[in-house]
Coordinates of C-alpha atoms in Angstrom, one line a residue:
M1197 CA 0.0 0.0 0.0
K1198 CA 2.8 2.4 1.0
D1199 CA 4.7 1.4 -2.2
A1200 CA 1.7 2.2 -4.4
K1201 CA 1.2 5.5 -2.6
R1202 CA 4.9 6.3 -3.0
G1203 CA 4.7 5.4 -6.7
S1204 CA 1.7 7.7 -7.1
N1205 CA 3.5 10.6 -5.5
V1206 CA 6.6 10.0 -7.7
S1207 CA 4.4 9.9 -10.7
E1208 CA 2.7 13.2 -9.8
G1209 CA 6.1 14.8 -9.0
V1210 CA 7.6 13.8 -12.3
K1211 CA 4.5 15.1 -14.2
S1212 CA 4.6 18.3 -12.2
C1213 CA 8.3 18.9 -12.9
M1214 CA 7.8 18.2 -16.7
A1215 CA 4.8 20.6 -16.7
Y1216 CA 6.7 23.4 -15.0
A1217 CA 9.7 22.8 -17.2
G1218 CA 7.5 23.3 -20.3
M1219 CA 5.9 26.5 -18.8
I1220 CA 9.3 27.9 -17.9
Y1221 CA 10.6 27.1 -21.4
V1222 CA 7.6 28.8 -23.0
A1223 CA 7.9 31.9 -20.8
V1224 CA 11.7 32.3 -21.4
I1225 CA 11.3 31.9 -25.2
A1226 CA 8.5 34.4 -25.3
L1227 CA 10.2 36.9 -23.0
V1228 CA 13.9 36.6 -23.8
H1229 CA 14.0 35.7 -27.5
P1230 CA 12.3 38.9 -28.8
L1231 CA 14.4 41.2 -26.5
V1232 CA 17.9 39.6 -26.7
Y1233 CA 20.5 41.1 -29.0
H1234 CA 24.3 41.0 -29.4
D1235 CA 26.5 43.3 -31.4
Y1236 CA 23.4 45.3 -32.3
Y1237 CA 22.2 44.5 -35.9
F1238 CA 25.3 43.1 -37.3
D1239 CA 24.6 39.5 -36.2
I1240 CA 21.0 39.6 -35.1
N1241 CA 20.1 36.4 -37.1
R1242 CA 23.0 34.5 -35.6
C1243 CA 22.2 35.8 -32.1
K1244 CA 18.5 34.9 -32.2
F1245 CA 19.4 31.5 -33.7
Y1246 CA 21.8 30.5 -31.0
V1247 CA 19.6 31.7 -28.2
F1248 CA 16.7 29.7 -29.6
I1249 CA 18.8 26.6 -30.1
A1250 CA 20.3 26.8 -26.6
L1251 CA 17.0 27.3 -24.9
T1252 CA 15.4 24.4 -26.8
I1253 CA 18.3 22.1 -25.9
L1254 CA 17.8 22.9 -22.2
G1255 CA 14.0 22.4 -22.6
A1256 CA 14.5 19.0 -24.4
L1257 CA 16.9 17.9 -21.6
A1258 CA 14.3 18.6 -19.0
V1259 CA 11.7 16.6 -20.9
C1260 CA 14.1 13.7 -21.5
A1261 CA 14.9 13.7 -17.8
G1262 CA 11.2 13.3 -17.1
F1263 CA 10.9 10.3 -19.4
I1264 CA 14.0 8.7 -17.9
A1265 CA 12.4 9.1 -14.4
D1266 CA 9.3 7.7 -15.9
R1267 CA 11.0 4.4 -16.9
R1268 CA 12.9 4.1 -13.6
A1269 CA 9.8 4.7 -11.4
N1270 CA 7.5 2.7 -13.7
I1271 CA 5.0 5.5 -14.1
R1272 CA 3.1 6.6 -17.1
L1273 CA 3.7 9.9 -18.8
R1274 CA 1.4 10.8 -21.6
F1275 CA 2.6 11.7 -25.1
D1276 CA 0.0 11.3 -27.8
M1277 CA 0.5 12.5 -31.3
D1278 CA -2.2 14.6 -32.9
L1279 CA -2.3 16.0 -36.4
R1280 CA -0.3 19.1 -35.5
S1281 CA 2.5 17.1 -33.8
A1282 CA 2.5 14.5 -36.6
S1283 CA 2.7 17.2 -39.3
M1284 CA 5.7 18.9 -37.6
A1285 CA 7.4 15.5 -37.1
A1286 CA 6.8 14.8 -40.8
F1287 CA 8.2 18.2 -41.8
A1288 CA 11.3 17.6 -39.8
A1289 CA 11.8 14.1 -41.2
L1290 CA 11.3 15.3 -44.8
S1291 CA 13.8 18.1 -44.1
V1292 CA 16.4 15.4 -43.1
I1293 CA 15.8 13.6 -46.4
S1294 CA 16.0 16.9 -48.2
C1295 CA 19.3 17.6 -46.6
L1296 CA 20.7 14.2 -47.4
I1297 CA 19.9 14.3 -51.1
S1298 CA 20.5 18.0 -51.6
P1299 CA 23.2 19.2 -54.0
Y1300 CA 24.0 21.7 -51.3
S1301 CA 24.0 19.4 -48.2
R1302 CA 26.5 21.4 -46.2
A1303 CA 24.6 24.6 -46.6
A1304 CA 21.3 22.9 -46.0
L1305 CA 22.5 21.7 -42.6
V1306 CA 22.6 25.1 -40.9
G1307 CA 21.3 27.3 -43.8
Q1308 CA 22.8 29.9 -46.0
D1309 CA 25.2 32.3 -44.3
G1310 CA 23.3 34.9 -42.4
R1311 CA 19.9 33.2 -42.4
F1312 CA 20.4 30.1 -40.2
C1313 CA 17.1 28.4 -41.2
G1314 CA 18.6 25.1 -42.2
L1315 CA 18.0 21.6 -40.9
V1316 CA 19.2 22.4 -37.4
F1317 CA 16.6 25.1 -37.1
V1318 CA 13.8 22.9 -38.4
L1319 CA 14.7 20.2 -36.0
A1320 CA 14.7 22.7 -33.1
L1321 CA 11.2 23.8 -34.1
C1322 CA 10.1 20.1 -34.0
I1323 CA 11.6 19.6 -30.6
M1324 CA 9.9 22.8 -29.3
S1325 CA 6.6 21.3 -30.5
F1326 CA 7.2 18.1 -28.5
I1327 CA 8.3 20.0 -25.4
T1328 CA 5.0 21.9 -25.3
A1329 CA 3.0 18.8 -26.1
A1330 CA 4.6 16.9 -23.2
S1331 CA 3.9 19.8 -20.9
I1332 CA 0.3 20.1 -22.0
Q1333 CA -0.6 16.4 -21.8
N1334 CA 0.9 15.9 -18.3
Q1335 CA -1.0 18.5 -16.4
R1336 CA -4.6 19.3 -15.9
D1337 CA -5.8 22.2 -18.1
G1338 CA -2.4 22.1 -19.6
Q1339 CA -3.3 24.1 -22.8
L1340 CA -4.9 26.9 -20.8
K1341 CA -2.0 27.2 -18.5
L1342 CA 0.6 27.3 -21.2
A1343 CA -1.5 29.6 -23.3
R1344 CA -1.8 32.0 -20.3
V1345 CA 1.9 32.0 -19.8
L1346 CA 2.7 32.4 -23.5
T1347 CA 0.1 35.2 -24.0
I1348 CA 1.2 37.3 -21.0
S1349 CA 4.9 36.8 -21.8
L1350 CA 4.5 37.7 -25.5
I1351 CA 2.4 40.8 -24.7
V1352 CA 5.0 42.0 -22.2
S1353 CA 8.0 41.5 -24.5
G1354 CA 6.0 42.6 -27.6
S1355 CA 5.0 45.8 -25.9
L1356 CA 8.6 46.6 -24.9
C1357 CA 9.8 45.9 -28.5
A1358 CA 7.0 48.0 -30.0
L1359 CA 7.7 50.9 -27.6
L1360 CA 11.4 50.7 -28.4
G1361 CA 10.6 50.8 -32.1
V1362 CA 8.4 53.8 -31.7
I1363 CA 11.1 55.6 -29.7
N1364 CA 13.7 54.7 -32.3
R1365 CA 11.6 56.1 -35.1
M1366 CA 11.0 59.3 -33.1
G1367 CA 14.8 59.9 -33.2
V1368 CA 15.8 58.5 -29.8
D1369 CA 18.4 55.8 -29.8
L1370 CA 18.3 54.5 -26.3
L1371 CA 20.6 51.4 -26.9
G1372 CA 23.0 53.0 -29.4
F1373 CA 21.8 50.8 -32.2
Y1374 CA 22.4 53.3 -35.0
D1375 CA 25.8 54.6 -33.9
L1376 CA 27.6 52.2 -36.2
L1377 CA 25.1 52.1 -39.0
D1378 CA 24.9 54.4 -42.1
Q1379 CA 21.8 56.6 -42.3
Q1380 CA 20.6 54.6 -45.3
L1381 CA 20.8 51.3 -43.4
S1382 CA 19.3 52.7 -40.2
N1383 CA 16.0 53.3 -42.0
A1384 CA 15.7 49.5 -42.6
F1385 CA 16.2 48.4 -38.9
I1386 CA 14.1 48.9 -35.8
S1387 CA 13.9 47.8 -32.2
T1388 CA 15.5 44.5 -31.1
I1389 CA 13.9 42.7 -34.0
G1390 CA 16.1 44.1 -36.8
N1391 CA 14.8 44.4 -40.3
R1392 CA 11.5 46.3 -40.4
N1393 CA 9.9 43.5 -42.5
F1394 CA 10.6 41.1 -39.7
F1395 CA 9.5 43.7 -37.2
S1396 CA 6.2 44.0 -39.0
A1397 CA 5.8 40.2 -39.0
F1398 CA 6.5 40.3 -35.2
L1399 CA 3.8 42.9 -34.7
C1400 CA 1.4 40.7 -36.7
L1401 CA 1.6 38.4 -33.6
I1402 CA 1.4 41.1 -30.9
V1403 CA -1.4 43.3 -32.3
P1404 CA -4.0 40.5 -32.8
L1405 CA -3.0 38.9 -29.6
S1406 CA -3.5 42.1 -27.6
A1407 CA -6.9 42.7 -29.4
G1408 CA -8.0 39.1 -28.6
V1409 CA -7.1 39.5 -24.9
Y1410 CA -8.8 42.9 -24.7
I1411 CA -12.0 41.3 -26.1
S1412 CA -11.9 38.5 -23.7
S1413 CA -11.4 40.8 -20.7
D1414 CA -14.1 41.3 -18.1
D1415 CA -17.2 43.4 -18.8
S1416 CA -15.9 46.0 -16.3
R1417 CA -14.6 49.2 -18.0
F1418 CA -11.3 49.2 -16.2
T1419 CA -9.6 45.9 -15.4
V1420 CA -5.8 45.3 -15.3
K1421 CA -6.2 42.8 -18.1
G1422 CA -8.3 45.2 -20.2
V1423 CA -6.1 48.2 -19.7
F1424 CA -2.9 46.4 -20.2
S1425 CA -4.0 44.7 -23.4
A1426 CA -5.5 48.0 -24.7
A1427 CA -2.2 49.8 -24.0
S1428 CA -0.3 47.0 -25.8
F1429 CA -2.6 47.2 -28.8
F1430 CA -2.2 51.0 -29.1
I1431 CA 1.6 51.0 -28.9
S1432 CA 1.9 48.0 -31.2
V1433 CA -0.3 49.6 -33.8
M1434 CA 1.8 52.8 -33.6
A1435 CA 4.9 50.6 -34.2
M1436 CA 3.2 49.0 -37.2
F1437 CA 2.6 52.4 -38.7
F1438 CA 6.2 53.4 -38.0
A1439 CA 7.4 50.2 -39.6
R1440 CA 5.4 51.1 -42.8
I1441 CA 5.4 47.6 -44.3
D1442 CA 2.4 46.6 -46.4
S1443 CA 2.5 42.9 -45.6
G1444 CA 1.9 43.7 -41.9
F1445 CA -1.3 45.6 -42.7
V1446 CA -2.4 42.6 -44.9
G1447 CA -2.0 40.3 -41.8
L1448 CA -4.0 42.7 -39.6
S1449 CA -6.7 43.0 -42.2
V1450 CA -7.1 39.2 -42.3
C1451 CA -7.3 39.2 -38.5
A1452 CA -10.0 42.0 -38.6
V1453 CA -12.1 39.9 -40.9
A1454 CA -11.7 36.8 -38.7
L1455 CA -13.0 38.9 -35.7
I1456 CA -16.3 39.7 -37.4
P1457 CA -18.1 36.7 -35.9
T1458 CA -16.8 37.4 -32.5
A1459 CA -17.6 41.1 -32.7
F1460 CA -21.3 40.4 -33.5
R1461 CA -21.7 37.7 -30.9
N1462 CA -22.9 40.0 -28.2
K1463 CA -23.2 43.6 -27.3
D1464 CA -20.1 43.7 -25.1
N1465 CA -17.9 42.3 -27.9
F1466 CA -19.3 44.7 -30.3
R1467 CA -18.5 47.7 -28.1
K1468 CA -15.0 46.4 -27.5
C1469 CA -14.4 45.9 -31.3
L1470 CA -15.6 49.5 -31.8
A1471 CA -13.2 50.6 -29.2
L1472 CA -10.3 48.7 -30.9
S1473 CA -11.3 50.4 -34.2
A1474 CA -11.1 53.8 -32.5
M1475 CA -7.8 53.0 -30.9
F1476 CA -6.4 51.8 -34.2
F1477 CA -7.1 55.0 -36.0
A1478 CA -6.0 57.1 -32.9
A1479 CA -2.7 55.3 -33.0
G1480 CA -2.3 56.0 -36.7
Y1481 CA -3.2 59.7 -36.2
T1482 CA -0.7 59.9 -33.3
T1483 CA 1.9 58.3 -35.5
R1484 CA 1.3 60.8 -38.3
V1485 CA 1.7 63.7 -35.9
A1486 CA 4.9 62.2 -34.5
M1487 CA 6.2 61.7 -38.0
L1488 CA 5.5 65.3 -38.9
L1489 CA 7.3 66.5 -35.8
C1490 CA 10.4 64.2 -36.2
Y1491 CA 11.0 63.8 -39.9
V1492 CA 11.6 66.1 -42.8
E1493 CA 10.3 63.5 -45.2
P1494 CA 7.9 61.5 -42.9
L1495 CA 6.7 59.1 -45.5
R1496 CA 10.0 58.4 -47.3
G1497 CA 10.2 54.6 -47.9
A1498 CA 6.7 54.0 -46.7
G1499 CA 4.7 51.1 -48.1
S1500 CA 1.6 52.0 -50.2
I1501 CA -0.9 51.0 -47.6
A1502 CA 0.9 53.0 -44.9
Q1503 CA 1.0 56.0 -47.2
F1504 CA -2.7 55.6 -48.0
L1505 CA -3.6 55.4 -44.3
L1506 CA -1.3 58.2 -43.1
K1507 CA -1.8 60.7 -45.9
G1508 CA -4.2 63.6 -45.6
N1509 CA -7.0 63.8 -43.2
A1510 CA -8.6 60.4 -43.9
L1511 CA -7.1 59.0 -40.7
A1512 CA -8.4 61.8 -38.5
I1513 CA -11.9 61.4 -40.1
A1514 CA -11.9 57.7 -39.6
F1515 CA -10.9 58.1 -36.0
I1516 CA -13.7 60.7 -35.4
I1517 CA -16.3 58.5 -37.0
S1518 CA -15.3 55.3 -35.1
T1519 CA -15.1 57.2 -31.8
F1520 CA -18.6 58.8 -32.5
A1521 CA -19.9 55.3 -33.3
L1522 CA -18.5 54.0 -30.1
C1523 CA -20.0 56.8 -28.0
A1524 CA -23.4 56.5 -29.8
W1525 CA -23.4 52.8 -29.1
I1526 CA -22.6 53.1 -25.4
G1527 CA -24.8 56.1 -24.8
L1528 CA -27.9 55.5 -27.0
I1529 CA -28.1 51.9 -28.2
E1530 CA -26.4 49.6 -25.7
K1531 CA -29.0 49.7 -23.0
R1532 CA -31.8 48.8 -25.4
V1533 CA -30.0 45.9 -27.1
T1534 CA -30.0 42.5 -25.3
D1535 CA -27.7 39.6 -26.0
D1536 CA -30.5 37.6 -27.7
S1537 CA -31.4 40.4 -30.0
R1538 CA -31.4 39.8 -33.7
I1539 CA -29.9 43.2 -34.4
L1540 CA -26.3 42.0 -34.1
A1541 CA -27.0 38.8 -36.2
N1542 CA -28.6 40.9 -39.0
A1543 CA -25.7 43.4 -38.8
R1544 CA -23.2 40.5 -39.2
K1545 CA -25.0 39.2 -42.3
T1546 CA -25.0 42.7 -43.8
I1547 CA -21.2 43.2 -43.1
C1548 CA -20.5 39.8 -44.6
I1549 CA -22.5 40.6 -47.8
I1550 CA -20.7 44.0 -48.1
L1551 CA -17.3 42.3 -47.7
A1552 CA -18.2 39.7 -50.3
L1553 CA -19.3 42.3 -52.8
A1554 CA -16.2 44.4 -52.1
A1555 CA -14.0 41.3 -52.7
V1556 CA -15.7 40.6 -56.0
S1557 CA -15.4 44.3 -57.0
V1558 CA -11.7 44.4 -56.2
A1559 CA -11.1 41.2 -58.1
A1560 CA -12.9 42.5 -61.2
F1561 CA -11.1 45.9 -61.0
T1562 CA -7.8 44.1 -60.7
V1563 CA -8.5 42.0 -63.8
Y1564 CA -9.6 45.1 -65.7
M1565 CA -6.4 47.1 -64.7
T1566 CA -4.2 44.1 -65.5
L1567 CA -5.7 43.8 -69.0
N1568 CA -5.3 47.6 -69.6
P1569 CA -1.6 48.4 -68.8
Q1570 CA -1.9 51.8 -70.5
I1571 CA -3.9 53.2 -67.6
T1572 CA -1.5 54.9 -65.1
L1573 CA -1.7 53.7 -61.5
S1574 CA 0.2 55.1 -58.4
G1575 CA 0.5 54.5 -54.7
I1576 CA -1.9 51.8 -53.4
G1577 CA -3.5 51.6 -56.9
R1578 CA -0.4 49.7 -58.2
Y1579 CA -1.7 46.6 -56.3
F1580 CA -4.6 46.4 -58.7
R1581 CA -2.3 45.5 -61.6
I1582 CA -0.7 42.1 -61.6
N1583 CA 2.7 42.2 -63.4
N1584 CA 6.3 41.5 -62.7
A1585 CA 6.6 44.7 -60.6
W1586 CA 3.7 43.8 -58.3
G1587 CA 4.5 43.7 -54.6
S1588 CA 7.9 45.5 -55.0
G1589 CA 9.0 43.0 -57.6
R1590 CA 7.9 39.9 -55.7
M1591 CA 5.8 38.7 -58.6
R1592 CA 8.9 38.4 -60.8
I1593 CA 10.7 36.4 -58.0
W1594 CA 7.7 34.2 -57.5
R1595 CA 7.4 33.5 -61.2
R1596 CA 11.1 32.6 -61.5
S1597 CA 10.9 30.4 -58.4
F1598 CA 8.2 28.4 -60.1
E1599 CA 10.4 28.2 -63.2
I1600 CA 13.2 26.7 -61.1
F1601 CA 10.8 24.3 -59.5
A1602 CA 9.4 23.2 -62.9
E1603 CA 12.9 22.4 -64.2
A1604 CA 14.1 20.6 -61.1
P1605 CA 14.6 16.8 -61.0
M1606 CA 11.8 14.7 -59.5
A1607 CA 13.7 14.2 -56.3
Q1608 CA 14.0 18.0 -55.8
K1609 CA 10.3 18.4 -56.7
L1610 CA 9.3 16.0 -53.9
F1611 CA 11.9 16.9 -51.3
G1612 CA 13.4 20.2 -52.3
F1613 CA 16.9 21.5 -52.6
G1614 CA 17.5 21.5 -48.9
S1615 CA 16.4 23.8 -46.1
D1616 CA 17.4 27.5 -46.7
T1617 CA 19.2 27.0 -50.0
V1618 CA 17.2 29.2 -52.3
V1619 CA 20.2 31.4 -53.1
Y1620 CA 22.2 28.4 -54.4
A1621 CA 19.2 27.2 -56.4
F1622 CA 18.8 30.6 -58.0
D1623 CA 22.5 30.9 -58.8
D1624 CA 22.6 27.5 -60.5
A1625 CA 19.4 28.2 -62.4
I1626 CA 21.0 31.5 -63.7
A1627 CA 24.3 29.7 -64.6
S1628 CA 22.5 26.9 -66.5
G1629 CA 20.2 29.3 -68.3
V1630 CA 17.0 28.1 -66.7
I1631 CA 16.2 31.7 -65.8
A1632 CA 17.6 35.0 -67.0
P1633 CA 20.2 36.8 -64.9
M1634 CA 18.8 39.2 -62.3
K1635 CA 20.2 42.6 -61.3
K1636 CA 20.7 41.5 -57.7
T1637 CA 21.3 38.3 -55.8
I1638 CA 18.1 36.5 -54.8
D1639 CA 18.5 34.7 -51.5
A1640 CA 14.8 34.1 -50.8
S1641 CA 11.5 33.8 -52.7
H1642 CA 9.9 36.5 -50.4
N1643 CA 7.0 34.1 -49.8
E1644 CA 7.4 31.6 -47.0
Y1645 CA 5.3 29.0 -48.8
I1646 CA 7.0 29.3 -52.2
N1647 CA 10.3 29.2 -50.3
Y1648 CA 9.4 25.9 -48.6
L1649 CA 8.3 24.6 -52.0
L1650 CA 11.8 25.1 -53.3
T1651 CA 13.7 24.1 -50.2
N1652 CA 11.5 21.2 -48.9
G1653 CA 9.6 20.2 -52.0
I1654 CA 5.9 19.4 -52.4
L1655 CA 6.0 16.9 -49.5
G1656 CA 7.7 19.2 -47.1
L1657 CA 5.4 22.1 -48.0
S1658 CA 2.4 19.9 -47.5
A1659 CA 3.6 18.8 -44.1
Y1660 CA 4.3 22.4 -43.1
C1661 CA 0.9 23.7 -44.3
A1662 CA -0.8 20.8 -42.4
F1663 CA 1.0 22.0 -39.3
V1664 CA 0.0 25.6 -39.8
I1665 CA -3.6 25.0 -40.8
S1666 CA -4.3 22.4 -38.1
G1667 CA -2.8 24.6 -35.5
V1668 CA -4.7 27.8 -36.5
K1669 CA -7.9 25.8 -36.8
C1670 CA -7.5 24.3 -33.3
L1671 CA -6.6 27.6 -31.7
L1672 CA -9.5 29.5 -33.3
R1673 CA -12.0 26.8 -32.4
S1674 CA -11.0 26.8 -28.8
Q1675 CA -13.3 28.4 -26.2
C1676 CA -10.4 29.3 -23.9
A1677 CA -10.0 33.0 -23.1
Y1678 CA -6.2 32.8 -23.6
V1679 CA -6.1 30.3 -26.5
R1680 CA -8.3 31.9 -29.2
P1681 CA -6.3 35.2 -29.1
L1682 CA -3.2 33.1 -30.0
G1683 CA -5.2 31.7 -33.0
L1684 CA -5.8 35.3 -34.2
A1685 CA -2.1 36.0 -33.9
A1686 CA -1.2 32.8 -35.8
L1687 CA -3.7 33.6 -38.5
S1688 CA -2.4 37.1 -39.0
Y1689 CA 1.2 35.9 -39.2
A1690 CA 0.3 33.1 -41.6
A1691 CA -1.3 35.7 -43.9
Q1692 CA 1.7 38.1 -43.9
A1693 CA 4.0 35.1 -44.6
F1694 CA 2.7 35.2 -48.2
F1695 CA 5.0 38.2 -48.6
N1696 CA 7.7 37.5 -46.0
I1697 CA 10.2 34.7 -45.2
A1698 CA 11.1 32.4 -42.4
Q1699 CA 14.0 33.4 -40.2
P1700 CA 15.2 32.8 -36.6
I1701 CA 13.8 36.1 -35.4
T1702 CA 10.0 35.7 -35.5
T1703 CA 9.4 32.2 -36.9
P1704 CA 10.2 30.4 -33.6
L1705 CA 7.5 32.6 -31.9
F1706 CA 5.0 31.6 -34.6
A1707 CA 5.8 27.9 -34.2
L1708 CA 5.6 28.2 -30.5
I1709 CA 2.1 29.6 -30.7
L1710 CA 1.0 26.8 -33.0
S1711 CA 2.6 24.3 -30.6
I1712 CA 0.0 25.3 -28.0
A1713 CA -2.7 24.0 -30.4
L1714 CA -3.1 20.7 -28.6
K1715 CA -6.4 19.8 -27.1
G1716 CA -6.3 20.5 -23.4
G1717 CA -9.8 21.5 -22.4
S1718 CA -10.9 24.3 -20.2
S1719 CA -14.2 25.8 -19.0
Q1720 CA -13.1 29.4 -19.4
R1721 CA -14.6 30.6 -22.6
F1722 CA -13.5 33.2 -25.2
K1723 CA -16.1 35.9 -25.2

């Protein structure tokens, strides 16, 4: 009897240690990884890569220690594979095969110089997924607990990074980042994230996460959770405007559309979404004022969407209208609308119809402008013409990436050229005449999914997409107050990835969020 009780205590102790090890690992990755830097911007990819690898090795050792104790104590630790875990495991295994058969095997092991997204990086992502799965499965309400730790940690580190980015763009260099950089280069780097494209991708995690937490906060007007998430949302949106990258706004737009069902679920959600809309435009207007005060050419190098939003008085008008709508709702309508009213349901149908008609109109207009190249377009209008120059030349790179894929041997079609070897595939394709020479070296396809098609083949891309889709789907379907906001963040990041690339700066955070997408159960619902 005593032996059985002792064995039970040992079992619970091992499970508890493994659970806490997973929570500590998640918290440290989310808090430390975004903020850590070494030698400023000159080795930011290398620094983030080694920090991620070191932390993941420590986390893996903790989990392995738990399983070793499991065997010695003859206890049962849970570790069941779901679709998300199996997809990541398949992606890692296919990456190993890709590396072994790659014509650039040595480069595929660690990745091209400066990127560090080779096989070692992919295996670390897979190990991270297993660490979180082991922690979730061996504690009660494991998903909720890890989601709470991850959410709070990311909002804290994200707010600090966003605030530093805003301060940087207002001409204050607190950490001396720009002392050793040319003025031309300094415009491309921001905060502790580095390249402003990656900074924008990072904000595609923080802005939706803050918005989701704000919506899930208590109905009371002023709670710590509500005020903190609102402040994080405001400063992160300001940082997004300062970053001025179009792909970031695309990610936020997808998140906004995904929030429509939640916004029209009840009157409190609707009021909070109106408040978020007002805060978004207020943050943009504040950014515009700060730019005018701090820059001679405030919109130099801005993306088309950022220019469109920041130019003229449109932003101020949108802010006034959204604020008026919020005040009208709170003061005149809210008291007369009950949660079971059909008003919100009808409004949701109307919004969906309007969005569908808008999408059809945009598609028709794009086809018309593409077929009539003689019509001059400028600014955001250039997105309505599909040609080689579309997306800052991305369409040309995408087309040439597909040309390389079409000419590749069957083994490379299935398994790819090896993780993070796009630059070598492009160089060889140019040397062999498969594609015409380009004015500058192409080291990435500037689309994460096309990049994986070249580096990991059809099989690797399929496994990665299964990991992303299953993870996002699981997170968005969750009723946990801390889990569904992570789904909004993952969806936003996955959307902007169509115009960005994987790297050791933000990709581990995206994969960490998807790693939480394991059924854990909780009675605490997303509003």
